[in-house]
CSV table of C-alpha atoms in Angstrom, one decimal:
chain,number,residue,atom,x,y,z
Z,23,MET,CA,92.5,14.2,-181.0
Z,24,THR,CA,89.7,15.4,-183.2
Z,25,LYS,CA,88.9,14.1,-186.7
Z,26,ALA,CA,91.1,15.5,-189.4
Z,27,ALA,CA,88.3,17.2,-191.4
Z,28,GLY,CA,85.6,19.3,-189.7
Z,29,ASP,CA,87.4,19.6,-186.4
Z,30,PHE,CA,85.8,23.0,-185.7
Z,31,GLY,CA,89.2,24.6,-185.0
Z,32,ALA,CA,90.7,22.0,-182.6
Z,33,ASP,CA,93.2,19.3,-183.6
Z,34,LEU,CA,93.6,18.2,-180.0
Z,35,ILE,CA,91.6,18.6,-176.8
Z,36,ILE,CA,93.4,18.5,-173.5
Z,37,GLN,CA,91.6,17.9,-170.2
Z,38,LYS,CA,93.0,17.9,-166.7
Z,39,ASP,CA,91.6,18.8,-163.3
Z,40,GLY,CA,88.3,19.9,-164.9
Z,41,LYS,CA,90.1,22.3,-167.3
Z,42,LYS,CA,89.7,21.9,-171.0
Z,43,ILE,CA,92.1,23.3,-173.6
Z,44,VAL,CA,91.6,23.2,-177.3
Z,45,VAL,CA,94.8,23.1,-179.4
Z,46,GLN,CA,95.2,24.1,-183.1
Z,47,ALA,CA,98.4,22.5,-184.5
Z,48,LYS,CA,100.1,24.1,-187.5
Z,49,ARG,CA,103.1,22.4,-189.2
Z,50,TYR,CA,104.3,25.2,-191.5
Z,51,SER,CA,107.6,26.2,-193.1
Z,52,LYS,CA,106.5,29.9,-192.9
Z,53,ASN,CA,105.1,31.9,-190.0
Z,54,VAL,CA,101.5,31.1,-189.0
Z,55,GLY,CA,98.8,33.7,-189.8
Z,56,ILE,CA,95.7,35.0,-188.0
Z,57,LYS,CA,93.4,32.3,-189.4
Z,58,ALA,CA,94.8,29.8,-186.8
Z,59,VAL,CA,93.9,32.1,-183.9
Z,60,GLN,CA,90.4,32.6,-185.4
Z,61,GLU,CA,89.9,28.9,-185.6
Z,62,ALA,CA,91.2,28.3,-182.1
Z,63,GLN,CA,89.0,31.0,-180.7
Z,64,ALA,CA,85.9,29.5,-182.4
Z,65,ALA,CA,86.8,26.1,-180.9
Z,66,ILE,CA,86.5,27.4,-177.4
Z,67,ALA,CA,82.8,27.9,-177.7
Z,68,HIS,CA,82.2,24.7,-179.8
Z,69,TYR,CA,84.0,22.4,-177.3
Z,70,GLY,CA,83.2,24.3,-174.1
Z,71,ALA,CA,86.9,24.9,-173.4
Z,72,SER,CA,88.4,27.4,-171.0
Z,73,GLU,CA,91.5,28.0,-173.1
Z,74,ALA,CA,92.8,27.8,-176.7
Z,75,TRP,CA,96.4,27.3,-177.9
Z,76,VAL,CA,97.9,27.4,-181.3
Z,77,VAL,CA,101.1,25.3,-181.5
Z,78,THR,CA,103.5,25.4,-184.4
Z,79,ASN,CA,106.9,24.1,-185.5
Z,80,SER,CA,107.7,27.6,-186.8
Z,81,ASP,CA,106.6,31.0,-185.6
Z,82,PHE,CA,103.8,33.5,-185.9
Z,83,THR,CA,103.3,36.8,-187.8
Z,84,ALA,CA,103.2,40.0,-185.9
Z,85,ALA,CA,99.4,40.3,-186.6
Z,86,THR,CA,98.9,36.8,-185.2
Z,87,TYR,CA,100.6,37.8,-181.9
Z,88,ASP,CA,98.4,40.9,-181.7
Z,89,LEU,CA,95.2,39.0,-182.4
Z,90,ALA,CA,96.1,36.2,-180.0
Z,91,LYS,CA,96.8,38.7,-177.2
Z,92,SER,CA,93.4,40.4,-177.6
Z,93,ASN,CA,91.6,37.1,-177.7
Z,94,ARG,CA,93.6,35.4,-174.9
Z,95,VAL,CA,94.8,32.6,-177.2
Z,96,ARG,CA,98.1,31.2,-176.2
Z,97,LEU,CA,100.7,30.9,-179.0
Z,98,VAL,CA,103.4,28.2,-178.7
Z,99,ASN,CA,106.2,28.6,-181.3
Z,100,ARG,CA,109.0,26.2,-182.1
Z,101,GLU,CA,111.3,27.5,-179.4
Z,102,GLU,CA,108.7,27.1,-176.7
Z,103,LEU,CA,107.5,23.7,-178.1
Z,104,VAL,CA,111.0,22.3,-177.8
Z,105,GLU,CA,111.3,23.6,-174.3
Z,106,MET,CA,108.0,21.9,-173.4
Z,107,ILE,CA,109.1,18.6,-174.9
Z,108,LEU,CA,112.4,18.7,-173.1
Z,109,ALA,CA,110.7,19.5,-169.8
Z,110,MET,CA,108.4,16.5,-170.3
Z,111,ASN,CA,111.4,14.3,-171.2
Z,112,PRO,CA,114.3,15.3,-168.9
Z,113,GLY,CA,117.7,13.9,-169.7
Z,114,THR,CA,117.0,13.7,-173.5
Z,115,THR,CA,119.0,15.6,-176.1
Z,116,PRO,CA,117.3,16.7,-179.2
Z,117,LYS,CA,118.9,15.8,-182.5
Z,118,PRO,CA,119.0,18.8,-184.8
Z,119,LYS,CA,118.6,18.5,-188.5
Z,120,ALA,CA,121.7,18.7,-190.6
Z,121,VAL,CA,122.9,22.2,-191.1
Z,122,MET,CA,122.8,23.6,-194.6
Z,123,ALA,CA,126.2,24.0,-196.1
Z,124,THR,CA,127.5,27.5,-196.9
Z,125,THR,CA,128.5,27.6,-200.5
Z,126,SER,CA,130.4,30.4,-202.1
Z,127,VAL,CA,128.9,32.2,-205.1
Z,128,ASP,CA,131.6,30.7,-207.4
Z,129,GLU,CA,130.4,27.2,-206.6
Z,130,MET,CA,126.8,28.1,-207.5
Z,131,THR,CA,127.2,27.3,-211.2
Z,132,CYS,CA,126.6,24.0,-212.8
Z,133,PRO,CA,129.9,22.3,-213.6
Z,134,LYS,CA,128.2,20.5,-216.6
Z,135,CYS,CA,126.5,23.3,-218.4
Z,136,GLY,CA,127.5,26.5,-216.6
Z,137,ASN,CA,124.0,27.6,-215.7
Z,138,LYS,CA,123.0,28.7,-212.2
Z,139,LEU,CA,122.3,26.2,-209.4
Z,140,VAL,CA,119.1,26.7,-207.5
Z,141,LEU,CA,118.1,25.3,-204.1
Z,142,ARG,CA,115.4,22.7,-204.5
Z,143,LYS,CA,113.4,20.5,-202.1
Z,144,SER,CA,112.6,16.8,-202.4
Z,145,ALA,CA,111.2,14.1,-200.1
Z,146,LYS,CA,114.8,13.3,-199.1
Z,147,GLY,CA,115.7,16.9,-198.3
Z,148,GLN,CA,117.2,19.9,-199.9
Z,149,PHE,CA,119.7,20.0,-202.7
Z,150,TYR,CA,121.2,22.2,-205.4
Z,151,GLY,CA,119.9,21.4,-208.9
Z,152,CYS,CA,120.7,22.9,-212.3
Z,153,SER,CA,118.3,25.7,-213.4
Z,154,SER,CA,118.2,24.1,-216.8
Z,155,PHE,CA,116.5,20.9,-215.6
Z,156,PRO,CA,115.4,18.6,-217.3
Z,157,LYS,CA,117.9,19.4,-220.0
Z,158,CYS,CA,120.7,19.2,-217.4
Z,159,ARG,CA,120.2,16.9,-214.4
Z,160,TYR,CA,123.2,17.9,-212.3
Z,161,MET,CA,122.6,17.8,-208.5
Z,162,LYS,CA,124.7,18.7,-205.5
Z,163,THR,CA,123.9,17.9,-201.9
Z,164,SER,CA,123.3,20.9,-199.7
Z,165,LYS,CA,123.6,19.2,-196.3
Z,166,VAL,CA,126.6,19.0,-194.0
Z,167,ARG,CA,127.0,15.5,-192.7
């Protein structure tokens, strides 16, 4: 692993059988943009690598796929990452996160004040909270257990 700041576009350097691969890791909730490919490409020269990969827990924009192809940067999205992890750990079963509940439109109003409920995020996960917060502090869990 490289240092967190000033990593010159590589979060991880993999070496095996004389081959060096620089890896740019992106943990995003949205699709990864072209900057990640540009950083990974720059890391090839800086670290003397033969390949560059960008790995994410999400996916990539169409422009990112295009740029990666023309620069020979390998993109590993969530789906492929899970497959790689399972291949390295045969016999294990991944534990998916709780599935978001489907709530009808009628249930999307606050029972305390009648205002609209909105999906919010916290350190503990997602929940529905009253849109008139902080005046109304009503909350409803959004996870299926």
